[in-house]
CSV table of C-alpha atoms in Angstrom, one decimal:
chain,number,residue,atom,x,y,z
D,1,UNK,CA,32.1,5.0,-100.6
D,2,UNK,CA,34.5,8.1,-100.1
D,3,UNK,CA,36.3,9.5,-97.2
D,4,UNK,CA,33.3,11.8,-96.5
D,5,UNK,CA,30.5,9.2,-96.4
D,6,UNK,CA,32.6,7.0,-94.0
D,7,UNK,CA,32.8,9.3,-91.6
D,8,UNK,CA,29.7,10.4,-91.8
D,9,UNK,CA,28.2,6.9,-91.6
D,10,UNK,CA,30.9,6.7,-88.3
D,11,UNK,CA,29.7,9.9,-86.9
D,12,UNK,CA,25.7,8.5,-86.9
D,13,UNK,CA,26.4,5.2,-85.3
D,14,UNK,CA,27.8,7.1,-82.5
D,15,UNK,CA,25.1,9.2,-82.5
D,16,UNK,CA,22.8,6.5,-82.0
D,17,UNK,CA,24.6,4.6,-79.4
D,18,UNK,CA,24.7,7.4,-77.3
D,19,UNK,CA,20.9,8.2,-77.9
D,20,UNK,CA,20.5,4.5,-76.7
D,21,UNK,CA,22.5,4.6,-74.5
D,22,UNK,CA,20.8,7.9,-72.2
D,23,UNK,CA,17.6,6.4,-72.9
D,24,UNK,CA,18.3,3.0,-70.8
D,25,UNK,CA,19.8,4.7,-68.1
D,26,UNK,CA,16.5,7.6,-68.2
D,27,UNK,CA,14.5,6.0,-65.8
D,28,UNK,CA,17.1,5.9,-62.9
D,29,UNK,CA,17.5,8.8,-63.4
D,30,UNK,CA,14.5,10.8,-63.2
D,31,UNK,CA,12.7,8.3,-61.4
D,32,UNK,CA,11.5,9.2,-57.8
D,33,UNK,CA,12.5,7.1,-55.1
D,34,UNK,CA,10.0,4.4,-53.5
D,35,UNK,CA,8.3,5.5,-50.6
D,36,UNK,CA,9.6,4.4,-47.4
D,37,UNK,CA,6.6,2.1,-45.0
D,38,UNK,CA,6.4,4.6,-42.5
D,39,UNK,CA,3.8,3.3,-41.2
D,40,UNK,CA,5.3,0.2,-41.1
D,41,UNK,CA,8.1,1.9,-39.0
D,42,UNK,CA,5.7,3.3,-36.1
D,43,UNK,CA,4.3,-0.4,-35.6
D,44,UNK,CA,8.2,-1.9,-35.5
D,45,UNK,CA,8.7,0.6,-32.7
D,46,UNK,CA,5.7,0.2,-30.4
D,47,UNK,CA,6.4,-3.9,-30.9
D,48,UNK,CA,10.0,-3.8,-29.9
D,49,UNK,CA,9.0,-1.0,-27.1
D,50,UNK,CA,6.1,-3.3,-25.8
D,51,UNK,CA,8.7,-6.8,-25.7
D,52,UNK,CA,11.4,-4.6,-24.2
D,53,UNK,CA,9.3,-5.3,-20.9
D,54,UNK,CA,10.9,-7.1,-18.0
D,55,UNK,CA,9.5,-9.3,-15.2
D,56,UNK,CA,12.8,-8.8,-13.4
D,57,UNK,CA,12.6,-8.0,-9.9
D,58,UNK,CA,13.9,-4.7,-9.4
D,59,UNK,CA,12.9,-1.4,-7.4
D,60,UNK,CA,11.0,-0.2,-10.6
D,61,UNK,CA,8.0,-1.1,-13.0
D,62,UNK,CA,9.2,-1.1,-16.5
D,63,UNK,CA,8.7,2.8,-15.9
D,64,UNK,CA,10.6,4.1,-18.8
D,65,UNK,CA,9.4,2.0,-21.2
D,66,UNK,CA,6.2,1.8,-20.5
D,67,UNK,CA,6.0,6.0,-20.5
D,68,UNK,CA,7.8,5.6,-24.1
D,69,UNK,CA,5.2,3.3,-25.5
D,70,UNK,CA,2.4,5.3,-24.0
D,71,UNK,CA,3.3,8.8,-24.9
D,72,UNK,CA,4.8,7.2,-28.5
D,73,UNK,CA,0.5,5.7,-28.9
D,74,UNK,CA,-0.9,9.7,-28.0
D,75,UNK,CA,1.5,11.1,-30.3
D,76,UNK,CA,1.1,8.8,-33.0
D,77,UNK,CA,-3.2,9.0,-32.7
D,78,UNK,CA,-2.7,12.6,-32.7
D,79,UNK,CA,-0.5,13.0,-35.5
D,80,UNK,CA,-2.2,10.1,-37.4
D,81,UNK,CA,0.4,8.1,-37.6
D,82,UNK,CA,-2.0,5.0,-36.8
D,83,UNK,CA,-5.4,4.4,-37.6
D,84,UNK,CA,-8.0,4.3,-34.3
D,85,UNK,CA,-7.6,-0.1,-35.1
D,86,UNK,CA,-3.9,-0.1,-35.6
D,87,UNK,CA,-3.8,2.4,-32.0
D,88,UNK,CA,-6.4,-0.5,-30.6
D,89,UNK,CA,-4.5,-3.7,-31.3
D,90,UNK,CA,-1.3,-1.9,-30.1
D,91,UNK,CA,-3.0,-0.9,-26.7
D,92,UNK,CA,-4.5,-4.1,-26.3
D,93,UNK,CA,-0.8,-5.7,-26.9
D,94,UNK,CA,0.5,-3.2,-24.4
D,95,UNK,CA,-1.9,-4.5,-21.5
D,96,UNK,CA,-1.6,-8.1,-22.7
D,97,UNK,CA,2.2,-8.0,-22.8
D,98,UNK,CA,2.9,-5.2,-19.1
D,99,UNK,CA,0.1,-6.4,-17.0
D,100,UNK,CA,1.3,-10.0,-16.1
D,101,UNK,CA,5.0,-8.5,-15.4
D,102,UNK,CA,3.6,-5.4,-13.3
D,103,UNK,CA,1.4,-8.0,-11.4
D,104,UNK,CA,4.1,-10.3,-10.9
D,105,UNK,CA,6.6,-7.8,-10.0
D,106,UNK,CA,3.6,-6.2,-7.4
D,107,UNK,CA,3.6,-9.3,-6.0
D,108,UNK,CA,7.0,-9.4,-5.4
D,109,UNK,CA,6.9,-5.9,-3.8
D,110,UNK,CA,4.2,-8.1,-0.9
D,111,UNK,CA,6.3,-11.1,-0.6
D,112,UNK,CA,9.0,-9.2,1.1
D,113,UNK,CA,9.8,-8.8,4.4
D,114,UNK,CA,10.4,-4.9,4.1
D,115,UNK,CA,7.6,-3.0,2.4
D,116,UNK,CA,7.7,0.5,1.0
D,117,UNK,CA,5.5,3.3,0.8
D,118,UNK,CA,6.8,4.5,-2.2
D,119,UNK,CA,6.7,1.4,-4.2
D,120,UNK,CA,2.5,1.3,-2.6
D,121,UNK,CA,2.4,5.0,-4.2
D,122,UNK,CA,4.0,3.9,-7.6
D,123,UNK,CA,1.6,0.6,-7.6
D,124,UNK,CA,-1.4,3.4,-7.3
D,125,UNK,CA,-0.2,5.6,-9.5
D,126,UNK,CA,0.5,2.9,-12.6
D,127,UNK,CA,-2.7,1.8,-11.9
D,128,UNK,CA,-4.6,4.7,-12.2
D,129,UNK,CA,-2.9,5.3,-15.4
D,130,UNK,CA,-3.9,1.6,-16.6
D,131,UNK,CA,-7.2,2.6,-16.4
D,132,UNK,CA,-6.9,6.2,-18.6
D,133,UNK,CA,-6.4,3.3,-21.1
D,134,UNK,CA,-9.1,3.1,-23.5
D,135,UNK,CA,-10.3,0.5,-26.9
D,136,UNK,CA,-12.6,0.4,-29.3
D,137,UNK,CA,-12.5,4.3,-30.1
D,138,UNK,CA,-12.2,4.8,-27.0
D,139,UNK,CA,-15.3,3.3,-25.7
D,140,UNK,CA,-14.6,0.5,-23.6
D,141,UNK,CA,-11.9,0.5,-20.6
D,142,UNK,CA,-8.7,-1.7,-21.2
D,143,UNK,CA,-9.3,-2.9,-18.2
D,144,UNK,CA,-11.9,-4.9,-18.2
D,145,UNK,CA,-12.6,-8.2,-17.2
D,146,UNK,CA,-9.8,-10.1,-15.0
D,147,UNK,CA,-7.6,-7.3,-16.0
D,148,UNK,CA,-9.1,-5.3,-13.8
D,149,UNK,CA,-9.6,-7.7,-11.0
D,150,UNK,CA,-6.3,-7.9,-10.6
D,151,UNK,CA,-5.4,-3.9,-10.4
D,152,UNK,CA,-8.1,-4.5,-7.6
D,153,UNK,CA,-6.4,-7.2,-5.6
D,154,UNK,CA,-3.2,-4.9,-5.7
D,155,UNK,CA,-5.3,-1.9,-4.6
D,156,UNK,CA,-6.9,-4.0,-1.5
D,157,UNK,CA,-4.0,-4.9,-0.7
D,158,UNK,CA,-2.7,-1.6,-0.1
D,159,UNK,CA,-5.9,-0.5,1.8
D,160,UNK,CA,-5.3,-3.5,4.1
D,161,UNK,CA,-2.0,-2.4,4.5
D,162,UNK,CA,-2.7,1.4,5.4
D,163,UNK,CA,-5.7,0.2,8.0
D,164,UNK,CA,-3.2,-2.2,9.9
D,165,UNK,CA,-0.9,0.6,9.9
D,166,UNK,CA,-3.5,2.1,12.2
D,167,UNK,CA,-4.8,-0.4,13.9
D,168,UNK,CA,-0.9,-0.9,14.8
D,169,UNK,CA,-0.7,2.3,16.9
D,170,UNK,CA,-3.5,1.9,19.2
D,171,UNK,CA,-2.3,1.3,22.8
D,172,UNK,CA,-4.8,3.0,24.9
D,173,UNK,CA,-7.4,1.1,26.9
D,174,UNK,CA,-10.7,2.5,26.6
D,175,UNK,CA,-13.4,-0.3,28.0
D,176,UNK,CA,-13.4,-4.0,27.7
D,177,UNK,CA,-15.3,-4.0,24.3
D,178,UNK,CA,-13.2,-1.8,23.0
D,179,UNK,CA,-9.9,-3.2,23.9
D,180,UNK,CA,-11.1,-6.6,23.1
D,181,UNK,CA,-12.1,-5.3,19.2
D,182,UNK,CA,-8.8,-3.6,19.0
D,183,UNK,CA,-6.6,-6.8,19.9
D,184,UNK,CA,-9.2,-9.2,17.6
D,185,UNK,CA,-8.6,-6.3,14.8
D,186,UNK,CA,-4.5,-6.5,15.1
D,187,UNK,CA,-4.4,-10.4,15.0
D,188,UNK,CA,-6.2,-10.3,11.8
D,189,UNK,CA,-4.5,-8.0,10.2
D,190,UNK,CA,-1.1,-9.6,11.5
D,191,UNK,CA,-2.6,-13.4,10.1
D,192,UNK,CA,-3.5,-11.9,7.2
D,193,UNK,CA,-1.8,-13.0,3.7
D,194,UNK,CA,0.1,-11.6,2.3
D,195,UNK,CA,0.4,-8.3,5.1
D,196,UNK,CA,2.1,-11.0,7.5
D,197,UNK,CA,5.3,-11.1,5.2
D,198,UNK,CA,5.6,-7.6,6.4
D,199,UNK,CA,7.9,-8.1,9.6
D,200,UNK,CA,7.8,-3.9,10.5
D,201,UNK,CA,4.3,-4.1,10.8
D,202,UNK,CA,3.1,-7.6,12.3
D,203,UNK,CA,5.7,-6.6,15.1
D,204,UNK,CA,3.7,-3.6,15.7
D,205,UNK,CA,0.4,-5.2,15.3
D,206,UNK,CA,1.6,-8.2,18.0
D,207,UNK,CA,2.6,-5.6,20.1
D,208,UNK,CA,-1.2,-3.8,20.1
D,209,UNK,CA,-2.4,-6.8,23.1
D,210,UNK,CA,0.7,-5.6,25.4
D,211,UNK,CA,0.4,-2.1,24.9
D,212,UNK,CA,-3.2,-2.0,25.6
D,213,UNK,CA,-3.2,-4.6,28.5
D,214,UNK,CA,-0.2,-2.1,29.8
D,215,UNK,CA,-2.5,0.9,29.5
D,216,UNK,CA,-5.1,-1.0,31.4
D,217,UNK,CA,-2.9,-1.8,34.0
D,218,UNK,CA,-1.9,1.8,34.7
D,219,UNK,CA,-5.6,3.0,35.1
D,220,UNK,CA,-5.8,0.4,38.2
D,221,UNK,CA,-2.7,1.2,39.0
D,222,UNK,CA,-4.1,4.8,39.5
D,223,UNK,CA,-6.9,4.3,40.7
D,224,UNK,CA,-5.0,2.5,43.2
D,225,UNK,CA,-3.0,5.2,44.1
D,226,UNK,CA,-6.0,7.7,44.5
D,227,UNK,CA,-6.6,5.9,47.8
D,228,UNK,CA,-3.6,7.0,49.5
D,229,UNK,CA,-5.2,10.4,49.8
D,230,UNK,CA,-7.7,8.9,52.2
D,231,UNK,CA,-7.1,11.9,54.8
D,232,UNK,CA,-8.5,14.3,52.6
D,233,UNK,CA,-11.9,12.2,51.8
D,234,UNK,CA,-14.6,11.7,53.9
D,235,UNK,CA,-15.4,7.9,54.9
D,236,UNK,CA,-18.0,7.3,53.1
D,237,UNK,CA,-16.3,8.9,49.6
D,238,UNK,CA,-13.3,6.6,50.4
D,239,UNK,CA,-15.5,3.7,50.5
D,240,UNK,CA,-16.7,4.6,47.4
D,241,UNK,CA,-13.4,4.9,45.8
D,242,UNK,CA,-12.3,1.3,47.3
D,243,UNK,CA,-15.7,0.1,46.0
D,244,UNK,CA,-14.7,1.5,42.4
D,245,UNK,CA,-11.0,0.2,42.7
D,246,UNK,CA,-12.1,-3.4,43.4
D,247,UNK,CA,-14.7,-3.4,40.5
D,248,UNK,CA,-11.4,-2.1,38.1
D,249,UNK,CA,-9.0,-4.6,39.4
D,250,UNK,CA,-11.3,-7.7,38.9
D,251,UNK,CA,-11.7,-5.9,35.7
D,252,UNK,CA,-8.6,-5.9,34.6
D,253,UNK,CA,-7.7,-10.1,35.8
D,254,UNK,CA,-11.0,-10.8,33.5
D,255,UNK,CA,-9.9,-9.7,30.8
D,256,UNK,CA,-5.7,-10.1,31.7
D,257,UNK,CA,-4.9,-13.2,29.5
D,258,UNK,CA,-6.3,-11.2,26.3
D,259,UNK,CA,-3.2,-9.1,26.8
D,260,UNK,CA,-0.4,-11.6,26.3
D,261,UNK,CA,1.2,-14.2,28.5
D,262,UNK,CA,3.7,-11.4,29.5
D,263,UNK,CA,1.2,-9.3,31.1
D,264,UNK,CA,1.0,-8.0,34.4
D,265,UNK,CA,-0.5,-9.1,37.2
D,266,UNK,CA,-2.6,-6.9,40.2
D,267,UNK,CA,-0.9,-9.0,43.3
D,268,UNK,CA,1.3,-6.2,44.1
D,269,UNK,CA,-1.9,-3.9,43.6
D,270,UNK,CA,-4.3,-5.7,45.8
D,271,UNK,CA,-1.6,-5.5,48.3
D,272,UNK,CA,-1.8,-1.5,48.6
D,273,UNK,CA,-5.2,-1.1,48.1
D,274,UNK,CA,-5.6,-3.3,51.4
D,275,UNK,CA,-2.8,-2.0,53.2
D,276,UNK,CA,-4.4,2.2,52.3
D,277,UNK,CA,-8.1,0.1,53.1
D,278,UNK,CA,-6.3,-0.5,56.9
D,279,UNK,CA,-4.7,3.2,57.1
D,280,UNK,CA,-7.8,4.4,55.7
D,281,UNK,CA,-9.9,2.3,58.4
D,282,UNK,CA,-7.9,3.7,61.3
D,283,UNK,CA,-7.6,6.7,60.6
D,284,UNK,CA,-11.6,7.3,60.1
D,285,UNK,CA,-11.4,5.6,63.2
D,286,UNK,CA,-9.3,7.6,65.1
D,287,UNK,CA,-10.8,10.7,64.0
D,288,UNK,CA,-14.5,9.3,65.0
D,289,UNK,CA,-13.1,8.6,68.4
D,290,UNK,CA,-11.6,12.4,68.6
D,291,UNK,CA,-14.9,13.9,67.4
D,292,UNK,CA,-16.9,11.4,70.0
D,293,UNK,CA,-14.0,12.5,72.8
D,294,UNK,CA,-14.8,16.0,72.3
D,295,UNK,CA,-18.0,16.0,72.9
């Protein structure tokens, strides 16, 4: 073979490995990537939101995750990022997985000494959106069954609270019944588990006897006073007051031992009423002799 049909045999073996060559590396080359699980992606982050949830005793509620892993399940139904089971079985983990630790750290909130308003409001507010919460297409509550029985224990709990709060102010003795149902009303609330870890308000509420009995006292003690004016009353409307004042003093020792073992006592107010009774008596007298002397 000559010179020219060397090379030329040369020149095609190259040919052909190069050929080869481009046509084993072709498909990594023009081939697309593989499609990335996005899917796969949206349920990795709900998961890791939803067991990012601590039962940690601190002034909040898991707030910021739990708004993440709520607003991340509307925007990923709305965008259809989830199907309406895969958004189901991620709600249903959410409640399964926050509403033992928002329980637990409620309960925390009523076991101390010191309650706040503001953690009562946040309690209300979480729970309200716990129930927004819907499965099954949306059909049935998330809430349902003991779920929901606990959001309701929290709730009472916090309506007990806000009645003792009034029942706590009342200091102002009306009548007998009602004193009595006020007193029986702040011991109950005070006894009452778990509002009696609250030390604000069961010293308020143990307070409600003493304040009433003290309002009761003053009454009498003005009544009692009214008799001192016995020179501007006729006889017969000064016996009438002393009738009226006796009745309210027995009244008041009746019912004194409802009102605490500090509670006053009406010795010191018999004692002026019978020493005004005596002025009172002389005087009327003295003023039927002047009347009898003038004529």
């Amino acid at each position: 073979m000559n010179n020219t049909g060397k090379k030329i045999l040369t020149l095609g073996i190259v040919i052909a490995i190069a050929i080869a060559g481009i046509l084993a590396f072709y498909p990594t080359i023009v081939a697309p990537p593989t499609d990335v699980a996005v899917n796969n992606l949206h349920k990795s982050s709900i998961k890791a939101n939803i067991n990012g949830f601590s039962d940690v005793e601190n002034t909040t509620f898991n707030d910021s995750i739990y708004n993440v892993v709520v607003d991340k399940l509307a925007m990923y139904k709305s965008e259809g990022f989830m199907s309406e089971e895969e958004i189901d079985y991620q709600t249903k983990a959410l409640v399964q997985k926050y509403l033992p630790i928002f329980t637990k750290l409620s309960n925390a909130k009523f076991r101390a000494s010191t309650w706040r308003e503001s953690d009562h409001k946040a309690m209300l507010e979480r729970i309200a959106h716990l129930r927004t919460l819907k499965v099954d297409y949306g059909e049935t509550s998330a809430m349902a069954g003991s779920y929901e029985s606990d959001l309701r224990r929290i709730e009472q709990i916090i309506s007990n609270y806000k009645d003792a709060k009034k029942v706590a102010t009342y200091s102002t003795f009306y009548s007998v019944s009602d004193a009595n149902k006020k007193i029986q009303d702040a011991e109950k609330y005070r006894t009452m588990d778990p509002l009696s870890n609250c030390t604000e308000l069961t010293n308020k509420l143990a307070a409600v006897k003493s304040n009433i009995g003290n309002s009761h006292y003053y009454q009498v003690e003005s009544k009692v006073n009214e008799m001192a004016n016995y020179r501007n009353m006729t006889e017969e409307a000064f016996n009438s007051l002393m009738s009226v004042t006796n009745s309210k003093i027995r009244e008041y020792d009746n019912n004194r031992s409802k009102y605490g073992y500090n509670a006053k006592t009406t010795e010191s107010l018999e004692q002026k009423a019978a020493e005004y009774y005596r002025n009172a008596k002389e005087f009327f007298t003295r003023k039927e002799i002047n009347i009898t002397t003038n004529y």
